[in-house]
Short mmCIF file of C-alpha atoms in Angstrom, two decimals:
data_model
loop_
_atom_site.label_atom_id
_atom_site.label_comp_id
_atom_site.label_asym_id
_atom_site.label_seq_id
_atom_site.Cartn_x
_atom_site.Cartn_y
_atom_site.Cartn_z
CA MET A 650 11.87 2.38 21.25
CA HIS A 651 11.00 5.43 19.19
CA ALA A 652 13.37 8.05 20.49
CA ALA A 653 12.17 11.38 19.17
CA ARG A 654 14.01 14.63 19.43
CA MET A 655 12.71 16.97 22.12
CA THR A 656 12.64 20.53 20.87
CA ASN A 657 13.91 23.34 23.03
CA GLY A 658 11.51 25.44 24.98
CA GLN A 659 8.33 23.47 24.48
CA GLU A 660 8.24 20.74 27.04
CA GLY A 661 6.82 17.47 25.78
CA THR A 662 6.88 18.46 22.14
CA ARG A 663 8.44 15.93 19.84
CA GLU A 664 9.74 16.80 16.43
CA VAL A 665 9.89 14.06 13.83
CA SER A 666 10.27 13.86 10.06
CA TYR A 667 7.16 13.10 8.06
CA TYR A 668 6.85 11.32 4.72
CA PRO A 669 3.15 11.59 3.78
CA GLY A 670 3.13 9.77 0.42
CA CYS A 671 0.99 10.50 -2.64
CA SER A 672 -2.37 9.18 -1.43
CA LEU A 673 -2.46 11.65 1.43
CA GLU A 674 -2.46 14.44 -1.13
CA ALA A 675 -5.55 13.03 -2.83
CA THR A 676 -8.02 10.29 -1.86
CA ALA A 677 -6.70 10.06 1.69
CA ARG A 678 -7.16 13.76 2.40
CA ASP A 679 -9.25 12.82 5.44
CA TYR A 680 -6.29 10.79 6.74
CA ALA A 681 -3.83 13.64 6.07
CA GLU A 682 -5.99 16.16 7.89
CA SER A 683 -6.59 13.89 10.85
CA VAL A 684 -2.88 12.99 11.09
CA ALA A 685 -2.09 16.70 11.33
CA GLY A 686 -4.88 17.15 13.90
CA ALA A 687 -3.89 14.18 16.06
CA ALA A 688 -0.20 15.17 15.97
CA GLU A 689 -1.10 18.67 17.11
CA LEU A 690 -3.17 17.29 20.00
CA LEU A 691 -0.39 14.95 21.12
CA GLY A 692 2.33 17.61 20.85
CA ILE A 693 4.12 16.14 17.84
CA LYS A 694 5.68 18.44 15.28
CA LEU A 695 5.61 16.83 11.83
CA ASN A 696 8.50 18.09 9.75
CA GLU A 697 7.80 17.09 6.13
CA VAL A 698 10.73 15.59 4.19
CA PRO A 699 11.44 18.28 1.58
CA ASP A 700 10.69 17.50 -2.07
CA TRP A 701 9.98 13.80 -1.44
CA ASN A 702 8.95 11.65 -4.40
CA CYS A 703 6.65 8.67 -4.88
CA CYS A 704 7.91 5.48 -3.23
CA GLY A 705 6.93 3.35 -6.23
CA ALA A 706 4.38 1.36 -4.22
CA THR A 707 3.53 -2.11 -5.44
CA ALA A 708 2.45 -1.11 -8.96
CA ALA A 709 5.79 0.19 -10.18
CA HIS A 710 7.50 -2.68 -8.38
CA SER A 711 5.59 -5.15 -10.51
CA LEU A 712 7.32 -3.71 -13.59
CA ASP A 713 10.88 -2.81 -12.63
CA HIS A 714 12.66 -3.53 -9.38
CA ARG A 715 15.69 -1.30 -9.99
CA VAL A 716 13.50 1.74 -10.53
CA THR A 717 11.62 1.34 -7.25
CA LEU A 718 14.90 0.86 -5.41
CA ASN A 719 16.15 4.21 -6.72
CA LEU A 720 12.87 6.00 -6.01
CA ALA A 721 13.20 4.95 -2.38
CA ALA A 722 16.93 5.77 -2.30
CA ARG A 723 16.19 9.39 -3.18
CA ASN A 724 13.69 9.67 -0.31
CA LEU A 725 16.07 8.05 2.18
CA ALA A 726 18.85 10.42 1.12
CA LEU A 727 16.54 13.41 1.59
CA ALA A 728 15.47 12.19 5.03
CA ALA A 729 19.03 11.76 6.32
CA GLY A 730 20.27 14.49 8.64
CA ARG A 731 16.74 15.50 9.56
CA PRO A 732 14.80 14.89 12.79
CA GLN A 733 14.33 11.19 13.48
CA PRO A 734 12.39 8.99 13.29
CA VAL A 735 10.76 9.40 9.89
CA VAL A 736 7.12 8.59 10.45
CA VAL A 737 5.13 7.23 7.52
CA PRO A 738 1.31 7.09 7.55
CA CYS A 739 1.00 4.82 4.49
CA ALA A 740 1.76 1.13 4.95
CA LEU A 741 2.89 0.73 1.35
CA CYS A 742 5.35 3.63 1.54
CA PHE A 743 6.60 2.31 4.89
CA ASN A 744 7.19 -1.12 3.41
CA ARG A 745 8.90 0.17 0.26
CA LEU A 746 11.22 2.49 2.21
CA LYS A 747 12.15 -0.24 4.70
CA SER A 748 12.67 -2.89 2.00
CA ALA A 749 14.79 -0.58 -0.14
CA GLN A 750 16.80 0.51 2.89
CA ALA A 751 17.70 -3.09 3.74
CA GLU A 752 18.70 -3.74 0.16
CA LEU A 753 20.70 -0.53 -0.18
CA MET A 754 22.66 -1.26 2.98
CA ALA A 755 23.54 -4.68 1.61
CA ASP A 756 24.31 -3.49 -1.93
CA GLY A 757 24.64 0.25 -2.56
CA ALA A 758 25.96 -0.39 -6.06
CA ALA A 759 22.48 -0.41 -7.58
CA VAL A 760 22.09 3.32 -6.94
CA ILE A 761 22.16 5.60 -9.98
CA PRO A 762 24.78 8.45 -9.83
CA GLU A 763 22.14 11.24 -9.82
CA ILE A 764 20.75 9.82 -6.61
CA ALA A 765 24.13 8.95 -5.09
CA GLU A 766 25.12 12.61 -5.60
CA LEU A 767 22.52 13.64 -3.03
CA GLY A 768 25.09 12.23 -0.65
CA GLY A 769 22.74 10.93 2.00
CA ASN A 770 23.41 7.92 4.13
CA TYR A 771 20.61 5.47 3.33
CA GLY A 772 20.89 3.79 6.68
CA GLU A 773 20.36 6.93 8.73
CA ALA A 774 16.60 7.32 8.43
CA GLN A 775 14.68 5.44 11.13
CA VAL A 776 11.56 4.63 9.17
CA VAL A 777 8.56 4.04 11.47
CA GLU A 778 4.94 3.38 10.63
CA LEU A 779 2.70 6.13 11.97
CA ASN A 780 0.34 3.80 13.82
CA SER A 781 3.13 2.15 15.79
CA PHE A 782 4.52 5.61 16.62
CA PHE A 783 1.12 6.76 17.87
CA SER A 784 0.51 3.60 19.89
CA ALA A 785 3.81 3.68 21.80
CA GLY A 786 3.54 3.93 25.58
CA TRP A 787 4.15 7.70 25.84
CA ALA A 788 1.49 8.40 23.22
CA LEU A 789 -1.10 6.24 24.98
CA GLU A 790 -0.41 7.98 28.28
CA LYS A 791 -0.73 11.37 26.67
CA ALA A 792 -3.94 10.39 24.86
CA ARG A 793 -5.42 9.11 28.14
CA SER A 794 -4.55 12.28 30.02
CA LEU A 795 -5.91 14.62 27.31
CA LYS A 796 -9.05 12.62 26.54
CA LYS A 797 -12.26 14.69 26.60
CA ARG A 798 -14.63 11.75 26.21
CA ASP A 799 -14.53 7.97 26.04
CA LEU A 800 -15.51 6.39 22.75
CA THR A 801 -18.03 4.19 24.57
CA GLY A 802 -20.36 2.36 22.22
CA LEU A 803 -17.86 1.90 19.43
CA LYS A 804 -17.36 -1.82 18.98
CA ALA A 805 -14.25 -1.81 16.88
CA VAL A 806 -12.22 -4.41 15.06
CA CYS A 807 -8.73 -3.13 14.27
CA TYR A 808 -7.59 -3.85 10.75
CA TYR A 809 -3.84 -3.68 10.19
CA GLY A 810 -3.58 -5.04 6.65
CA CYS A 811 -0.39 -6.38 5.17
CA GLN A 812 2.50 -4.11 4.62
CA GLY A 813 3.01 -2.62 8.05
CA GLN A 814 3.83 -6.03 9.53
CA ARG A 815 5.14 -8.30 6.82
CA PRO A 816 7.75 -9.48 6.24
CA PRO A 817 9.03 -9.10 9.82
CA ALA A 818 12.65 -9.45 8.70
CA ILE A 819 12.17 -6.08 6.99
CA THR A 820 9.54 -4.33 9.13
CA GLY A 821 11.03 -5.47 12.43
CA HIS A 822 7.48 -6.01 13.69
CA PRO A 823 7.47 -8.04 16.92
CA ALA A 824 4.10 -9.74 16.26
CA PRO A 825 3.40 -9.85 12.51
CA GLU A 826 0.51 -12.33 12.81
CA ASN A 827 -1.17 -10.56 15.72
CA PRO A 828 -0.31 -6.88 15.96
CA THR A 829 -1.88 -5.08 18.92
CA GLY A 830 -0.84 -1.42 18.68
CA LEU A 831 -4.16 -0.08 17.41
CA ASP A 832 -6.04 -2.33 19.85
CA ARG A 833 -4.20 -0.73 22.76
CA LEU A 834 -4.71 2.76 21.40
CA LEU A 835 -8.44 2.22 20.91
CA LYS A 836 -8.78 0.79 24.43
CA ALA A 837 -6.99 3.86 25.78
CA LEU A 838 -9.56 5.99 23.95
CA GLY A 839 -12.37 4.10 25.66
CA ALA A 840 -13.68 2.07 22.71
CA GLN A 841 -14.62 -1.57 23.00
CA VAL A 842 -12.04 -3.53 21.01
CA LEU A 843 -13.10 -6.89 19.66
CA ASP A 844 -10.83 -9.75 18.74
CA TRP A 845 -11.07 -11.15 15.23
CA PRO A 846 -8.91 -13.37 13.06
CA TYR A 847 -8.64 -11.12 9.98
CA LYS A 848 -6.43 -8.36 11.42
CA THR A 849 -3.70 -8.82 8.85
CA ASP A 850 -5.57 -10.24 5.86
CA CYS A 851 -5.30 -8.55 2.50
CA CYS A 852 -7.88 -6.05 1.15
CA GLY A 853 -6.72 -6.39 -2.48
CA ALA A 854 -4.84 -3.07 -2.49
CA SER A 855 -4.35 -1.49 -5.91
CA HIS A 856 -6.34 -4.20 -7.68
CA SER A 857 -9.29 -1.87 -7.02
CA VAL A 858 -8.69 -0.24 -10.41
CA PRO A 859 -7.64 -3.06 -12.74
CA ARG A 860 -9.51 -5.90 -10.98
CA PRO A 861 -12.33 -4.61 -8.76
CA ASP A 862 -13.76 -8.15 -8.54
CA ILE A 863 -10.71 -9.17 -6.50
CA VAL A 864 -11.13 -6.31 -4.05
CA HIS A 865 -14.86 -7.05 -3.73
CA THR A 866 -14.19 -10.71 -2.90
CA LEU A 867 -11.57 -9.92 -0.27
CA VAL A 868 -13.47 -7.02 1.29
CA ALA A 869 -16.68 -9.08 1.48
CA ARG A 870 -14.71 -11.65 3.46
CA LEU A 871 -13.53 -8.92 5.86
CA TYR A 872 -17.08 -7.55 6.32
CA GLU A 873 -18.41 -11.06 7.07
CA ARG A 874 -15.84 -11.62 9.79
CA ALA A 875 -16.12 -8.14 11.26
CA LEU A 876 -19.92 -8.50 11.53
CA ALA A 877 -19.56 -12.03 12.94
CA ALA A 878 -17.30 -10.61 15.66
CA GLY A 879 -20.06 -8.16 16.57
CA ALA A 880 -18.31 -5.04 15.33
CA ASN A 881 -20.06 -1.80 14.41
CA CYS A 882 -16.98 -0.22 12.85
CA LEU A 883 -13.51 -0.94 11.51
CA VAL A 884 -10.38 1.00 12.44
CA THR A 885 -7.34 1.15 10.22
CA GLY A 886 -4.01 2.86 9.77
CA CYS A 887 -3.64 2.33 6.03
CA GLN A 888 -5.31 4.54 3.42
CA MET A 889 -5.39 1.74 0.86
CA CYS A 890 -7.34 -0.47 3.29
CA GLN A 891 -9.60 2.43 4.24
CA ALA A 892 -10.40 3.20 0.61
CA ASN A 893 -11.18 -0.40 -0.31
CA LEU A 894 -13.37 -0.92 2.76
CA ASP A 895 -15.11 2.46 2.61
CA LEU A 896 -15.58 3.37 -1.06
CA TYR A 897 -17.48 0.39 -2.42
CA GLN A 898 -19.39 -0.70 0.68
CA GLU A 899 -22.88 -0.27 -0.77
CA GLN A 900 -22.06 -2.19 -3.93
CA ILE A 901 -20.24 -5.00 -2.12
CA ALA A 902 -23.12 -5.34 0.36
CA GLN A 903 -25.48 -5.75 -2.60
CA GLU A 904 -23.25 -8.46 -4.05
CA MET A 905 -23.20 -10.15 -0.64
CA GLY A 906 -26.98 -10.00 -0.49
CA ARG A 907 -27.05 -8.63 3.05
CA PRO A 908 -27.04 -5.18 4.61
CA VAL A 909 -23.62 -3.94 5.72
CA TYR A 910 -23.05 -0.74 7.63
CA LEU A 911 -19.50 -0.54 8.90
CA PRO A 912 -17.89 2.91 9.01
CA VAL A 913 -14.12 2.67 8.50
CA PHE A 914 -12.21 5.05 10.76
CA TYR A 915 -8.61 6.08 10.65
CA PHE A 916 -7.15 5.75 14.15
CA THR A 917 -6.10 9.40 13.88
CA GLU A 918 -9.73 10.44 13.40
CA LEU A 919 -10.64 8.63 16.60
CA ILE A 920 -7.84 10.37 18.49
CA GLY A 921 -9.36 13.63 17.24
CA LEU A 922 -12.83 12.51 18.26
CA ALA A 923 -11.84 11.45 21.79
CA LEU A 924 -9.54 14.41 22.43
CA GLY A 925 -12.05 16.87 21.02
CA HIS A 926 -10.48 18.22 17.85
CA PRO A 927 -12.79 20.89 16.38
CA GLN A 928 -12.27 19.63 12.79
CA ALA A 929 -13.07 15.95 13.47
CA GLY A 930 -16.51 16.21 11.86
CA ARG A 931 -15.05 17.59 8.67
CA TRP A 932 -12.63 14.67 8.33
CA LEU A 933 -15.40 12.15 8.82
CA ASP A 934 -17.64 13.86 6.27
CA ARG A 935 -15.14 12.94 3.57
CA HIS A 936 -15.95 9.23 4.02
CA MET A 937 -18.22 7.45 1.54
CA THR A 938 -19.80 5.40 4.34
CA SER A 939 -20.80 8.18 6.73
CA PRO A 940 -19.94 7.44 10.36
CA ARG A 941 -22.49 10.03 11.57
CA PRO A 942 -25.48 7.66 12.00
CA LEU A 943 -23.30 5.28 14.03
CA LEU A 944 -21.88 8.06 16.18
CA ALA A 945 -25.36 9.46 16.79
CA SER A 946 -26.69 6.02 17.79
CA VAL A 947 -24.04 5.57 20.50
CA GLY A 948 -24.24 9.11 21.87
CA LEU A 949 -21.08 10.40 20.24
CA ALA A 950 -22.76 12.74 17.75
CA LEU A 951 -20.65 15.65 16.56
CA MET B 756 2.09 -29.86 -24.49
CA ASP B 757 5.59 -28.46 -24.26
CA TYR B 758 8.23 -29.97 -22.02
CA GLN B 759 11.61 -28.23 -21.88
CA GLN B 760 13.85 -30.23 -19.66
CA ASP B 761 16.22 -27.37 -18.91
CA PHE B 762 13.47 -24.94 -17.83
CA ALA B 763 13.97 -25.57 -14.12
CA LYS B 764 17.67 -24.80 -14.55
CA GLU B 765 16.75 -21.62 -16.46
CA VAL B 766 14.52 -20.51 -13.58
CA TYR B 767 17.14 -21.34 -10.92
CA GLU B 768 19.79 -19.35 -12.79
CA LYS B 769 17.97 -16.46 -14.42
CA VAL B 770 14.86 -15.64 -12.40
CA ASP B 771 15.30 -13.43 -9.32
CA SER B 772 15.06 -15.73 -6.26
CA GLY B 773 14.32 -18.62 -8.67
CA ALA B 774 16.82 -20.97 -7.04
CA GLU B 775 14.93 -20.74 -3.74
CA ILE B 776 12.18 -23.05 -4.97
CA LYS B 777 14.59 -26.00 -5.01
CA VAL B 778 13.73 -26.69 -1.37
CA CYS B 779 9.93 -26.73 -1.84
CA MET B 780 8.40 -29.86 -0.29
CA GLN B 781 4.94 -29.33 -1.82
CA CYS B 782 3.18 -28.83 1.52
CA GLY B 783 0.68 -26.30 0.12
CA VAL B 784 0.88 -23.67 2.86
CA CYS B 785 1.43 -21.01 0.16
CA ALA B 786 -1.72 -22.11 -1.64
CA SER B 787 -3.92 -22.12 1.43
CA THR B 788 -2.52 -18.87 2.76
CA CYS B 789 -2.81 -16.79 -0.43
CA PRO B 790 -5.79 -14.39 -0.24
CA LEU B 791 -6.27 -14.78 -4.01
CA ARG B 792 -6.34 -18.59 -3.95
CA GLU B 793 -9.73 -18.84 -5.65
CA LYS B 794 -8.72 -16.36 -8.35
CA MET B 795 -5.77 -18.46 -9.51
CA LYS B 796 -5.65 -21.50 -11.75
CA TYR B 797 -2.22 -22.45 -10.41
CA SER B 798 -1.10 -21.80 -6.86
CA PRO B 799 2.62 -21.21 -6.23
CA ARG B 800 2.96 -24.87 -5.21
CA LYS B 801 1.57 -26.02 -8.55
CA LEU B 802 3.67 -23.52 -10.47
CA TRP B 803 6.84 -24.90 -8.87
CA THR B 804 5.79 -28.36 -10.01
CA LEU B 805 5.20 -27.12 -13.55
CA ILE B 806 8.65 -25.50 -13.49
CA ARG B 807 10.24 -28.76 -12.39
CA ALA B 808 8.33 -30.56 -15.13
CA GLY B 809 9.70 -28.14 -17.74
CA ARG B 810 6.40 -26.60 -18.83
CA ARG B 811 8.01 -23.32 -19.91
CA GLN B 812 5.30 -21.81 -22.11
CA GLU B 813 2.56 -22.63 -19.65
CA VAL B 814 4.40 -21.06 -16.71
CA LEU B 815 5.62 -17.88 -18.42
CA ASN B 816 2.23 -17.24 -20.02
CA CYS B 817 0.30 -18.00 -16.83
CA PRO B 818 -1.64 -14.87 -15.68
CA ASP B 819 -1.32 -16.08 -12.08
CA ILE B 820 2.38 -15.15 -11.94
CA MET B 821 1.30 -11.50 -12.24
CA LEU B 822 -1.67 -11.44 -9.89
CA CYS B 823 0.15 -10.97 -6.57
CA THR B 824 -1.04 -8.12 -4.31
CA SER B 825 2.26 -8.21 -2.36
CA CYS B 826 0.61 -9.11 0.96
CA TYR B 827 3.71 -11.15 1.97
CA THR B 828 1.73 -13.82 3.85
CA CYS B 829 3.23 -16.69 1.82
CA LYS B 830 6.76 -15.43 2.43
CA VAL B 831 6.15 -15.28 6.17
CA ARG B 832 4.47 -18.68 6.44
CA CYS B 833 6.45 -20.95 4.09
CA PRO B 834 7.97 -23.58 6.41
CA ARG B 835 10.97 -23.95 4.10
CA GLY B 836 11.59 -20.19 4.07
CA ILE B 837 10.98 -19.74 0.34
CA PRO B 838 10.31 -16.06 -0.46
CA VAL B 839 7.29 -17.07 -2.56
CA ILE B 840 6.29 -13.51 -3.41
CA ASP B 841 9.80 -12.69 -4.66
CA VAL B 842 9.77 -15.75 -6.92
CA MET B 843 6.35 -14.77 -8.30
CA HIS B 844 7.54 -11.21 -9.03
CA GLY B 845 10.76 -12.69 -10.44
CA LEU B 846 8.80 -14.89 -12.81
CA ALA B 847 6.61 -11.97 -13.92
CA HIS B 848 9.64 -9.75 -14.57
CA TYR B 849 11.35 -12.58 -16.45
CA ALA B 850 8.31 -13.15 -18.65
CA LEU B 851 8.08 -9.40 -19.42
CA GLU B 852 11.77 -9.35 -20.36
CA LYS B 853 11.15 -12.24 -22.73
CA GLY B 854 8.40 -10.23 -24.43
CA ILE B 855 5.55 -12.14 -22.80
CA THR B 856 2.76 -10.32 -20.96
CA PRO B 857 1.25 -12.81 -18.53
CA ARG B 858 -1.48 -10.40 -17.38
CA GLU B 859 -2.42 -7.44 -19.52
CA GLU B 860 -4.31 -5.34 -16.93
CA THR B 861 -1.58 -5.53 -14.27
CA LYS B 862 1.02 -4.40 -16.81
CA LYS B 863 -1.16 -1.52 -18.03
CA PHE B 864 -1.91 -0.36 -14.49
CA GLY B 865 1.79 -0.46 -13.61
CA GLU B 866 2.52 1.62 -16.71
CA ALA B 867 -0.16 4.19 -15.87
CA PHE B 868 1.27 4.47 -12.36
CA TRP B 869 4.74 4.76 -13.81
CA ASP B 870 3.72 7.51 -16.29
CA SER B 871 2.36 9.55 -13.41
CA ILE B 872 5.60 9.25 -11.41
CA TYR B 873 7.59 10.20 -14.49
CA GLU B 874 5.52 13.32 -15.19
CA THR B 875 5.51 14.83 -11.71
CA GLY B 876 7.66 12.75 -9.36
CA ARG B 877 4.55 11.79 -7.43
CA VAL B 878 1.47 9.77 -8.26
CA ASP B 879 -1.71 11.64 -9.02
CA GLU B 880 -4.57 9.40 -7.98
CA ALA B 881 -7.02 11.46 -10.02
CA THR B 882 -5.35 10.71 -13.34
CA VAL B 883 -3.90 7.20 -12.86
CA PRO B 884 -7.25 5.42 -13.37
CA ILE B 885 -7.93 7.53 -16.49
CA LYS B 886 -4.46 6.86 -17.87
CA TYR B 887 -5.03 3.18 -17.16
CA CYS B 888 -8.36 3.13 -19.01
CA LEU B 889 -6.95 5.00 -22.00
CA LYS B 890 -4.30 2.30 -22.47
CA ASP B 891 -7.14 0.41 -24.18
CA GLY B 892 -7.55 3.22 -26.74
CA MET B 893 -9.86 6.24 -26.64
CA ILE B 894 -13.28 4.63 -27.14
CA ALA B 895 -12.75 1.50 -25.05
CA GLY B 896 -10.98 3.64 -22.46
CA LEU B 897 -13.81 6.10 -22.09
CA LYS B 898 -16.28 3.23 -21.83
CA LYS B 899 -14.19 1.58 -19.12
CA SER B 900 -13.75 4.85 -17.22
CA LEU B 901 -17.53 5.35 -17.15
CA SER B 902 -17.74 2.43 -14.72
CA MET B 903 -15.68 4.51 -12.30
CA LEU B 904 -17.61 7.71 -12.83
CA ASP B 905 -19.92 7.36 -9.82
CA ILE B 906 -17.14 6.85 -7.32
CA GLY B 907 -15.05 9.57 -8.99
CA MET B 908 -17.88 12.08 -8.64
CA ALA B 909 -18.50 11.11 -5.01
CA LEU B 910 -14.80 11.49 -4.19
CA MET B 911 -14.72 14.89 -5.84
CA LYS B 912 -17.73 15.97 -3.81
CA ALA B 913 -15.87 14.94 -0.65
CA LYS B 914 -12.83 16.86 -1.97
CA ARG B 915 -10.79 13.67 -2.05
CA LEU B 916 -10.12 14.12 -5.76
CA THR B 917 -9.70 17.38 -7.63
CA PRO B 918 -11.58 18.00 -10.89
CA LYS B 919 -8.45 17.68 -13.03
CA LEU B 920 -9.93 14.21 -13.47
CA PHE B 921 -11.45 15.60 -16.66
CA ILE B 922 -8.23 17.06 -18.03
CA PRO B 923 -6.44 14.96 -20.66
CA PRO B 924 -4.03 12.62 -18.86
CA ASN B 925 -0.82 13.95 -20.40
CA PHE B 926 -1.69 17.57 -19.83
CA PHE B 927 0.34 18.98 -17.01
CA ILE B 928 -0.97 21.67 -14.70
CA PRO B 929 1.81 23.89 -13.33
CA GLY B 930 2.05 23.79 -9.58
CA SER B 931 0.24 20.50 -9.15
CA HIS B 932 2.44 18.01 -7.32
CA LYS B 933 5.52 18.41 -9.54
CA ILE B 934 8.63 17.97 -7.39
CA LYS B 935 11.60 20.32 -7.65
CA GLY B 936 14.11 17.59 -8.41
CA LEU B 937 12.03 16.21 -11.27
CA LYS B 938 14.70 16.56 -13.99
CA ASP B 939 17.21 14.50 -12.02
CA LEU B 940 14.55 12.02 -11.04
CA GLN B 941 13.63 11.51 -14.70
CA LYS B 942 17.30 11.04 -15.63
CA MET B 943 17.54 8.46 -12.89
CA LEU B 944 14.42 6.66 -14.06
CA ASP B 945 15.68 6.58 -17.66
CA LYS B 946 19.03 5.19 -16.58
CA ALA B 947 17.57 2.63 -14.21
CA LYS B 948 15.31 1.39 -16.99
CA ALA B 949 18.16 1.21 -19.48
CA MET B 950 20.32 -0.67 -16.97
CA GLY B 951 17.52 -3.10 -16.33
CA ALA B 952 17.17 -3.73 -20.05
CA ARG B 953 20.94 -4.09 -20.53
CA LYS B 954 21.23 -6.57 -17.72
CA GLU B 955 18.85 -8.87 -19.51
CA GLY B 956 20.19 -7.89 -22.99
#
């Protein structure tokens, strides 16, 4: 499904384009570092789209639709003619680029001349979410064969959030109500994956700044269900979800009136952990809810 | 109580995706599926009813039309295929064009986000919350930003935010983020905004 270009000389190395998005330059630094680490381990060369700009996310979209369409158009034009697919670690960027692409193919007239001058074909970029790229069959096989240790003892619920799946007419996701990519990846890494009904529920996204009460309500609901399922950690592939679940855990637990200890891993960190990346500890130390006590308690101490 | 009989027609004709609500059968799947159901006075289902009833002022001033997190669940689950989220965004945009601000904080946050894109081409997560707080004015803004101080400090310690957090929000540091094609991007943003305004003119 995700045909990636094989580079000459290095057998098994795949070269793809990479659109990191703004968060990975700031609060999601742990994600960015672990994406680079996991890609290196799996023999994927990430070729960053040159001079990319912000996708507009959901905040700009709430003010002006035409602007967000043009922000995405510039990125799609820059990504054309480069190695495909274009992998995107952020679910919001993924969704914006895919949505804009569909709209641009239907009606290119909305593009401003300065962007049109870039001359790219908006339909050329194959925009793929990073977690589905890393949970494709070839990646699972490679992860299994390179694994240094099983992640035994991690009882994980995989949390996919919203924008990677919905709406399926745009994302092309085959199972928007029950995605299983991360589940399969985590099983391949030897973790115990638990089923739970909140895989694709909303975390409140960017409301964390203007309306923290909303994020606290939604995240409390996710904690309740994750704990009820018997989980000792959450695994995600979206930095917005990770931030909302990780940053305010102590405060939300207080509001819930019960202890909550649920480290929130990026799937890329767990690839690093299982395949023995030397920097894995450094990534995890950037979390607000430290995974170290959990890892120590299940014999996976770093 | 205001009743404007032609309001439904106005929504069908002028609001993006507005005509889609004609087929609503009031089943309530949107209401039960929305993660923010308990934060809203009016669910989408109720809003459609108010539109049909002609309650223009109440609908366009309703903060709930600007609360959406864009999770897309309603759009996926509506049995009549109504793109509920698009109608909600359409209503919010329409209200803003008419000079109404249904929800102050969502508008201010969008503007802070927007300012950051305009200045550098990318969003700087360290300054967006500060910019957002300062939209309330200096004193109120500083007070509001104090509530985020703890998490800001912790993120800096983990090197997930850089200390330019304490630099005035409109001060630009050379070399930080700024994309090469910024001038063209800004031209594009100006034009897109002007076109948007003209369209509604």
